[in-house]
Coordinates of C-alpha atoms in Angstrom, one line a residue:
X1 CA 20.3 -5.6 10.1
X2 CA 23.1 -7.5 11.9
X3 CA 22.1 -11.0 9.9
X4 CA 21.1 -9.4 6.9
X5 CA 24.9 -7.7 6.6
X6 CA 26.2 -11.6 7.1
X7 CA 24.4 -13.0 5.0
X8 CA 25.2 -10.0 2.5
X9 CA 28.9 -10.9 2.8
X10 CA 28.6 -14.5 2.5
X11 CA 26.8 -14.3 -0.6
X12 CA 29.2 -11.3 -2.0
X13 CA 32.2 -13.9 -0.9
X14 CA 31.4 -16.9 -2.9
X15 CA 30.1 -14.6 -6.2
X16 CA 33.3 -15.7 -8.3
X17 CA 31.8 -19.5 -7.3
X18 CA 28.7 -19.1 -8.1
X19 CA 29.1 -17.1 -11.5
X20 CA 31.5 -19.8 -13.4
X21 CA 28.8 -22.3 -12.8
X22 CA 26.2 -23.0 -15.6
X23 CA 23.3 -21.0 -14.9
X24 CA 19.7 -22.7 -15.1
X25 CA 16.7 -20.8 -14.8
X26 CA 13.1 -21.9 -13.3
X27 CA 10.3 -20.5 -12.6
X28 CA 8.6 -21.2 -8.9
X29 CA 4.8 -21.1 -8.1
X30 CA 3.6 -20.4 -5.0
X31 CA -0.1 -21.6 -4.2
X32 CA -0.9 -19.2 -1.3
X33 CA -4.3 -20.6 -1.6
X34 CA -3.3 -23.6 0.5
X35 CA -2.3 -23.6 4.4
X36 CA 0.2 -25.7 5.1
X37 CA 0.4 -25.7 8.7
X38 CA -0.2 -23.0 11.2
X39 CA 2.1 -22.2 14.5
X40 CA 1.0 -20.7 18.1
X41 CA 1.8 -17.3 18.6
X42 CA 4.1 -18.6 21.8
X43 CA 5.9 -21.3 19.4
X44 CA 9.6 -20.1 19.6
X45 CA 11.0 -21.6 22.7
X46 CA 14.8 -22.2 24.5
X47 CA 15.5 -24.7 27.1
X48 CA 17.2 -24.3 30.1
X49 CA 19.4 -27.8 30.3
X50 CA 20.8 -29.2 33.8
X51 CA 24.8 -30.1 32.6
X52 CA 26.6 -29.0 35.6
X53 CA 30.0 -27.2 34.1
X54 CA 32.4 -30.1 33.9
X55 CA 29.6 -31.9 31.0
X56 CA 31.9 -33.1 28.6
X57 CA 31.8 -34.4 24.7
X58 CA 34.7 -35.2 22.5
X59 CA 36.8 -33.9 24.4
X60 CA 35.9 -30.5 25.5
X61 CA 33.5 -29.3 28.1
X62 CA 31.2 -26.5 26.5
X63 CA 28.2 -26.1 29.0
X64 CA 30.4 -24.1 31.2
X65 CA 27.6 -22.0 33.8
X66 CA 24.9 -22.3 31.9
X67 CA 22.6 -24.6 32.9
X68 CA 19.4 -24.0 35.6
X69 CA 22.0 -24.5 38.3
X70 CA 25.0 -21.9 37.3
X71 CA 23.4 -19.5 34.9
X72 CA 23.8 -15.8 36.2
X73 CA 20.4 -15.1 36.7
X74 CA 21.1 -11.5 37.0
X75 CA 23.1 -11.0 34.0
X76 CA 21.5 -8.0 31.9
X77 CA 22.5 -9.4 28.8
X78 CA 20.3 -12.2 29.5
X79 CA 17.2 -10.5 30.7
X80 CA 17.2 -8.5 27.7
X81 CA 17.3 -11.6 25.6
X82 CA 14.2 -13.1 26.7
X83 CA 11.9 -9.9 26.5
X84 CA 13.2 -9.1 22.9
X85 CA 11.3 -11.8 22.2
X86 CA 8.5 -10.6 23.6
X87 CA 7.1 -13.8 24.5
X88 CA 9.6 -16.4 24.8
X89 CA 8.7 -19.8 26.2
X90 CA 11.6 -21.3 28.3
X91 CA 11.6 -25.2 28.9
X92 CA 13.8 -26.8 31.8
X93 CA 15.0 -29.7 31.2
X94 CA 17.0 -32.4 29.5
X95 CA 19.0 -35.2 30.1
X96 CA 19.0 -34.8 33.8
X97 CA 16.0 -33.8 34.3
X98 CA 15.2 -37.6 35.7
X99 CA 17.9 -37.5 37.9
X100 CA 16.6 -34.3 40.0
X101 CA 15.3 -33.6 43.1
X102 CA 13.7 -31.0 44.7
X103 CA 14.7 -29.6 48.1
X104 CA 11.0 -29.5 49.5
X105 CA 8.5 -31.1 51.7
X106 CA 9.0 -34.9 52.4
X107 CA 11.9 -35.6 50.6
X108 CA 13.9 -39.0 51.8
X109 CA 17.0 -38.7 50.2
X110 CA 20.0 -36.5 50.2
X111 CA 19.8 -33.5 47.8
X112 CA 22.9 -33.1 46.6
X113 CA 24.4 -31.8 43.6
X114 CA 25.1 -33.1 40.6
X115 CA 28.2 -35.2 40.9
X116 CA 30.4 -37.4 37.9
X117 CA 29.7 -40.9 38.5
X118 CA 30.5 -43.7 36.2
X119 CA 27.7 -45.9 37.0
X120 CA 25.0 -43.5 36.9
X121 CA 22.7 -42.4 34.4
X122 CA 24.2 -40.1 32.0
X123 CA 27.8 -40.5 33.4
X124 CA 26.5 -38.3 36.8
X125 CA 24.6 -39.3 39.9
X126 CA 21.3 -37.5 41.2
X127 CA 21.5 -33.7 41.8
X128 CA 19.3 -31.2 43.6
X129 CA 17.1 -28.2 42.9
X130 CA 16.9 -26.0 45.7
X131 CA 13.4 -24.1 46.3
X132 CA 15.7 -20.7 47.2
X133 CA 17.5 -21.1 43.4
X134 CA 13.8 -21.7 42.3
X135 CA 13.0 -18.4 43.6
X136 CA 15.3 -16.9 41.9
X137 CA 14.7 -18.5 38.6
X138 CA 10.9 -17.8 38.9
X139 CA 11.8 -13.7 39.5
X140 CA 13.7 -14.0 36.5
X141 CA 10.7 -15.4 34.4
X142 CA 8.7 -12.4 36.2
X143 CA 10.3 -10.1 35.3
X144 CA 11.0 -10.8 31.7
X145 CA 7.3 -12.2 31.4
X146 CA 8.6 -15.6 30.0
X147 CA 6.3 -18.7 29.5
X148 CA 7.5 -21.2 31.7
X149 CA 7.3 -25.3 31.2
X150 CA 9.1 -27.2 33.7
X151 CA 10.6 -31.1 32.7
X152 CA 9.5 -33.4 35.4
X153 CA 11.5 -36.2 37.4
X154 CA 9.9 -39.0 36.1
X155 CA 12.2 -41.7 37.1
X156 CA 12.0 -40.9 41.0
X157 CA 11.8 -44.2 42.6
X158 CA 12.1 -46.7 39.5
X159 CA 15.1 -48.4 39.0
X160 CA 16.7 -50.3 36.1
X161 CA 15.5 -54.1 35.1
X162 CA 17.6 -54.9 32.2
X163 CA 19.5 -52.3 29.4
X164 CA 18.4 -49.4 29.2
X165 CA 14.6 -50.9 31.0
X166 CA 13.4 -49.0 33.5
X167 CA 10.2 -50.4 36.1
X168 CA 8.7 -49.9 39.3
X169 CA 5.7 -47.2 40.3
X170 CA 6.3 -43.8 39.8
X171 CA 7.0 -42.0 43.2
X172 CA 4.8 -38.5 42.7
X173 CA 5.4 -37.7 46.3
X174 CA 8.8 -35.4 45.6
X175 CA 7.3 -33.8 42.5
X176 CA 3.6 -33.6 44.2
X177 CA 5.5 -31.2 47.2
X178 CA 7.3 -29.7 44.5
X179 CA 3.8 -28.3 42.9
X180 CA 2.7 -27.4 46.1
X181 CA 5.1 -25.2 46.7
X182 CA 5.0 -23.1 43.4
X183 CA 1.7 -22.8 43.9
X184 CA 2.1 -21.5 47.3
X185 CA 4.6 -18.9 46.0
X186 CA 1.8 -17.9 42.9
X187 CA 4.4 -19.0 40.8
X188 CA 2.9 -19.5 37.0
X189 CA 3.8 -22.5 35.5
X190 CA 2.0 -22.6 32.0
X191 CA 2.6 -26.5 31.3
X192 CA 4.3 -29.4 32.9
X193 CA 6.4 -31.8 31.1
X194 CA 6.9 -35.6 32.4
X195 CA 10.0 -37.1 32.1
X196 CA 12.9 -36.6 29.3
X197 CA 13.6 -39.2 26.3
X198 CA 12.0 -42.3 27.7
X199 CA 10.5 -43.5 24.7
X200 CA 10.6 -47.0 24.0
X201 CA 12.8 -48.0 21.0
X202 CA 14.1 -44.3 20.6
X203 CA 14.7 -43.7 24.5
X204 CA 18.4 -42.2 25.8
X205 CA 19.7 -43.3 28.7
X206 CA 16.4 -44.9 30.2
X207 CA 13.4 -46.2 28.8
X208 CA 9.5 -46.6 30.5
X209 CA 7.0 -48.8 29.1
X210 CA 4.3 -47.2 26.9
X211 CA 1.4 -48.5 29.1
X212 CA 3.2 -47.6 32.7
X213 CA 3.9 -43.7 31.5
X214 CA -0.1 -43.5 30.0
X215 CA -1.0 -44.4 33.6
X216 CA 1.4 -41.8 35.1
X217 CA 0.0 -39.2 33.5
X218 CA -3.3 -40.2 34.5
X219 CA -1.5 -39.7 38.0
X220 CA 0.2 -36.4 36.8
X221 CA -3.4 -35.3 36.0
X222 CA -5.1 -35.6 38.8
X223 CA -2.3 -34.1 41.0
X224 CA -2.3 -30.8 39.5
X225 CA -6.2 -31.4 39.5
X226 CA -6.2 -31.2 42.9
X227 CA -4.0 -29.6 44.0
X228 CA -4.6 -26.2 41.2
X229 CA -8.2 -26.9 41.8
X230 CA -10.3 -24.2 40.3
X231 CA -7.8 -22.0 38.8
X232 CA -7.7 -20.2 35.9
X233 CA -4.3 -20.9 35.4
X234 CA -4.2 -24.2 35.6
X235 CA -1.3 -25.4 33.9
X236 CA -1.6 -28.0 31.1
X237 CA 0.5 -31.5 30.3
X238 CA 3.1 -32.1 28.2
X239 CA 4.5 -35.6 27.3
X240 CA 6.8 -37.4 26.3
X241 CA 9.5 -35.1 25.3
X242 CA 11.3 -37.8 23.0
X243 CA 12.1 -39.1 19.8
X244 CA 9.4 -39.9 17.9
X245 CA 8.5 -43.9 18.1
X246 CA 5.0 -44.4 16.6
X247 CA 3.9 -47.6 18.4
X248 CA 5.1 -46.2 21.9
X249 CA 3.8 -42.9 21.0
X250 CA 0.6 -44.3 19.9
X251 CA -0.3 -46.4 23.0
X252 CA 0.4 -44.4 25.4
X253 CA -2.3 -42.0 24.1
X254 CA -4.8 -44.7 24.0
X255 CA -3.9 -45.7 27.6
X256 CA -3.4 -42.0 29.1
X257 CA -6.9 -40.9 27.2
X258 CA -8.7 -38.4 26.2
X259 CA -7.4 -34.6 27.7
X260 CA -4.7 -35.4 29.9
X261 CA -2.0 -34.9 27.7
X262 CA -2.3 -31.2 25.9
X263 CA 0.8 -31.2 23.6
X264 CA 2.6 -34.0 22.1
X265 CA 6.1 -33.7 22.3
X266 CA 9.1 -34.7 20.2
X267 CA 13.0 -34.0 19.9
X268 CA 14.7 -33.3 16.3
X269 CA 18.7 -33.6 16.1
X270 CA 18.4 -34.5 12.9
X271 CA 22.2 -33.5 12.1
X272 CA 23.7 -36.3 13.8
X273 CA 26.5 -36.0 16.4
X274 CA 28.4 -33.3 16.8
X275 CA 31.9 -35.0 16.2
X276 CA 31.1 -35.4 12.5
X277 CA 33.4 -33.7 10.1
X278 CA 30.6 -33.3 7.4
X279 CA 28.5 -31.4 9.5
X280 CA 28.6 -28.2 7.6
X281 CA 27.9 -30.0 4.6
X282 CA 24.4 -31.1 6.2
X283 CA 23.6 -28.3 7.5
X284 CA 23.5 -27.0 3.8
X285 CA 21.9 -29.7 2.4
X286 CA 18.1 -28.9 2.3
X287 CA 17.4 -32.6 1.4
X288 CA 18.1 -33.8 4.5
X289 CA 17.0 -31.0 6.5
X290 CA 13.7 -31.6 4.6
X291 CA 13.3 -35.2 6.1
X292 CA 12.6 -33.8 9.4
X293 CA 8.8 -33.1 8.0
X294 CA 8.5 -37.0 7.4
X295 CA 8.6 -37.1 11.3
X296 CA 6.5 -34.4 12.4
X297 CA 4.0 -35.7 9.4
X298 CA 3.9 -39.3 11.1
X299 CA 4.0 -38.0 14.7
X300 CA 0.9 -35.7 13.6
X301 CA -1.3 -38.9 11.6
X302 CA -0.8 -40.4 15.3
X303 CA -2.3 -37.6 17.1
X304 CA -5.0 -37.3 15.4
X305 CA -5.8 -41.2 15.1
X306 CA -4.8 -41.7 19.0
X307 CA -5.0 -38.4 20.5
X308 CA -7.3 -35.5 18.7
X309 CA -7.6 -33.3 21.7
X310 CA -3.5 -33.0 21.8
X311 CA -1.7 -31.0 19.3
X312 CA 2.1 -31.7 18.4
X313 CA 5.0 -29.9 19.6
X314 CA 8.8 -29.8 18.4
X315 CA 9.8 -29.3 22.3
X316 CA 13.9 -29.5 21.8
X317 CA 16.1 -29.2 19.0
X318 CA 19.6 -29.0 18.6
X319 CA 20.5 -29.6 15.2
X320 CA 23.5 -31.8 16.3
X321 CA 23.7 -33.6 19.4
X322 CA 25.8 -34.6 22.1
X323 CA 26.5 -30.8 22.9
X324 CA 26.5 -29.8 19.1
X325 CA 29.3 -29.0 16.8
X326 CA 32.7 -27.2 17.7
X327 CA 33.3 -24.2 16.0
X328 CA 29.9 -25.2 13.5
X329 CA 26.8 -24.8 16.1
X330 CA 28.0 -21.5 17.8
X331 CA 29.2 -20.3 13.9
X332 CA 26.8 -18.3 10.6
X333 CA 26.6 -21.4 8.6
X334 CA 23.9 -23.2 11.5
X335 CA 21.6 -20.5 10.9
X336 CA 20.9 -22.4 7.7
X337 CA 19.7 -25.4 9.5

């Protein structure tokens, strides 16, 4: 009722505008005939990012506590928010999700938290998950019954070999004691995703060759093989969680093969960054909101040349990036987009 008495005034406000235009009338057919495209009952999701509260664009800082880190787990408001969608699938992950640790098992290296450093990826250095805040968040998803997929380190001992290039094996060790100890605690995880924008030409921050991240999934896959065994609730893959690039996308399907990877993941912000001025005007512009469907046509010809058993996911979207839009993303008019 709330949106429909918005959208009620917004149209009431700009009547004097749109009756001293020249009217045109059409006629629209709709072939109901024809499906399109169908969705999973499960398809509306939120991600959880990592920005610790002094994440900063343009000038002002709008992550504030509410990241997997800071969020007020307890917060009613919040609780309430995730069963009114009855289902709701949260995501964690982003950016940092390379960058992060968990406090569990083996690990060799300090666990602290997230940090500003100029040299390091993202403008921050390595930060920490601790297993007790990991607790917490998993009594959260409990309670509210949320489906859970959790963003993967996949940079953990790799380092950079040129721009944005990053080589060296994948160390599974921190992530493998990671998945031993959710399942310990009969925590459900319904997928796993590995690693955070590292695709190829369209990578952020850090890049991993095509061939290398098939392989690690290979590796991903027998992990939770092992170590989930016989369970029904053995969690599927998700990969590669970045913007589309068909050749990367395409070969490292071929080289991961057939069933290890369950949903094919991309990122949309397709309204550029959030610091431009004519970002309202895109957000109303249905031709380029419509390009979007160019993307998710070529990432789904790929699947289904490369990958059949995978389907295709949309697994973040922000509409405008780098934090989104002051006073446009958090205002009516993004509804449109």
């Amino acid at each position: 009722m709330g949106i429909f008495l918005s959208l009620f005034i917004y149209l009431i406000s700009y009547l004097p505008v749109i009756l001293a235009r020249d009217v045109t009338r059409v006629t629209i057919f709709v072939d109901a005939t024809k499906t399109v495209a169908t969705n999973d009952e499960h398809f509306i999701c939120a991600t959880v990012d990592w920005w610790p509260h002094d994440k900063c664009n343009y000038n002002h800082c709008p992550w504030g506590n509410s990241s997997v880190i800071n969020l007020d787990l307890s917060h009613p408001l919040l609780a309430n928010a995730i069963q009114a969608f009855q289902s709701l699938r949260i995501r964690i992950g982003g950016s940092l999700q390379d960058q992060v640790l968990y406090d569990v098992g083996d690990l060799k290296a300090p666990c602290h938290p997230f940090r500003k450093m100029k040299d390091g990826l993202f403008g921050f250095s390595k930060g920490c998950l601790h297993m007790q805040r990991w607790d917490e968040l998993n009594q959260l998803f409990n309670r509210t019954r949320a489906i859970v997929s959790f963003g993967l380190n996949a940079l953990h001992g790799r380092h950079n070999i040129r721009h944005n290039a990053w080589g060296g094996a994948w160390d599974s060790n921190n992530a493998r004691d990671f998945l031993k100890y959710t399942i310990s605690m009969g925590y459900q995880i319904d997928s796993w995703e590995y690693g955070n924008e590292l695709s190829g030409r369209t990578s952020i921050g850090a890049s991993v060759d095509a061939e290398l991240y098939g392989k690690d999934l290979i590796n991903l896959k027998n992990i939770i093989n092992e170590l989930y065994k016989n369970s029904s609730s053995k969690p599927t893959i998700l990969a590669p969680g970045g913007f589309f690039d068909q050749e990367w996308y395409a070969k490292f399907l071929q080289v991961s093969g057939s069933n290890v990877v369950n949903g094919v993941t991309h990122h949309i912000y397709n309204l550029g960054p959030g610091v431009d001025p004519n970002l309202v005007s895109k957000i109303l512009n249905p031709q380029r909101l419509s390009r979007v469907s160019e993307t998710f046509g070529n990432l789904k010809q790929t699947i289904e040349k490369h990958g059949p058993w995978a389907s295709a996911w949309v697994g973040e979207s922000g509409g405008a990036y780098n934090s989104g839009g002051r006073h446009v993303s958090n205002t009516f008019v993004n509804s449109f987009w």
